[in-house]
Amino acid sequence: MLHNPVQEKLDVLLKKIRSIRLEKQISQNEISKRLNISQNAYCKMEQGKTKLDLYRFVQINNILEFDFYKFFKEN
């Protein structure tokens, strides 16, 4: 399998999103309602099965109230 640094960084980001969501005890159902998407659609996005676009990322960032910009600088 070819080394894909972009996919690796995306995987780290998605794991961090899931980790923060769990730390804050926010269910996938709750976050999906706030995004106006189905729970299944959110689950697929969090698992990397569907692409996370910038618009959704900013929405998730606002819901989780986490400084992902600082996270990117550190990683």
Coordinates of C-alpha atoms in Angstrom, one line a residue:
M1 CA 0.0 0.0 0.0
L2 CA 1.3 3.5 -0.9
H3 CA 2.1 6.0 1.8
N4 CA -0.5 8.8 1.7
P5 CA 0.5 11.6 4.2
V6 CA -2.8 13.5 3.5
Q7 CA -4.9 10.5 4.4
E8 CA -2.8 9.8 7.5
K9 CA -3.4 13.4 8.7
L10 CA -7.1 13.1 7.9
D11 CA -7.3 9.9 9.9
V12 CA -5.6 11.6 12.9
L13 CA -8.1 14.5 12.6
L14 CA -11.1 12.2 12.5
K15 CA -9.9 10.3 15.5
K16 CA -9.5 13.5 17.4
I17 CA -13.0 14.7 16.5
R18 CA -14.4 11.4 17.8
S19 CA -12.3 11.6 21.0
I20 CA -13.4 15.1 21.8
R21 CA -17.0 14.2 21.1
L22 CA -16.8 11.3 23.5
E23 CA -15.0 13.4 26.1
K24 CA -17.8 15.9 26.0
Q25 CA -20.4 13.1 26.1
I26 CA -22.0 14.3 22.8
S27 CA -23.7 11.4 20.9
Q28 CA -23.5 11.0 17.2
N29 CA -27.2 11.5 17.1
E30 CA -27.0 14.8 18.9
I31 CA -24.3 16.2 16.7
S32 CA -26.0 15.0 13.6
K33 CA -29.2 16.8 14.5
R34 CA -27.2 20.0 15.0
L35 CA -25.6 19.5 11.5
N36 CA -29.1 18.7 10.0
I37 CA -27.9 15.3 8.7
S38 CA -28.8 11.8 9.6
Q39 CA -26.9 9.9 12.3
N40 CA -25.7 7.4 9.7
A41 CA -24.3 10.2 7.5
Y42 CA -22.4 11.7 10.5
C43 CA -21.1 8.2 11.5
K44 CA -19.8 7.6 8.0
M45 CA -18.1 11.1 8.0
E46 CA -16.5 10.4 11.4
Q47 CA -15.3 7.0 10.2
G48 CA -13.8 8.5 7.0
K49 CA -16.2 6.7 4.7
T50 CA -17.5 10.0 3.3
K51 CA -15.4 13.1 2.9
L52 CA -15.4 15.8 5.5
D53 CA -15.6 19.1 3.7
L54 CA -14.4 22.4 5.2
Y55 CA -18.0 23.7 5.8
R56 CA -18.8 20.6 7.9
F57 CA -15.5 20.7 9.7
V58 CA -16.1 24.3 10.8
Q59 CA -19.6 23.3 12.0
I60 CA -18.2 20.4 14.0
N61 CA -15.5 22.7 15.4
N62 CA -18.1 25.1 16.6
I63 CA -20.3 22.3 18.1
L64 CA -17.3 20.7 19.9
E65 CA -15.9 24.1 21.0
F66 CA -12.3 22.8 20.4
D67 CA -9.4 24.8 19.0
F68 CA -8.6 22.6 16.0
Y69 CA -6.5 25.4 14.5
K70 CA -4.1 25.0 17.5
F71 CA -4.3 21.2 17.0
F72 CA -3.2 21.7 13.3
K73 CA -0.2 23.8 14.4
E74 CA 0.9 21.2 16.9
N75 CA 0.6 18.3 14.4

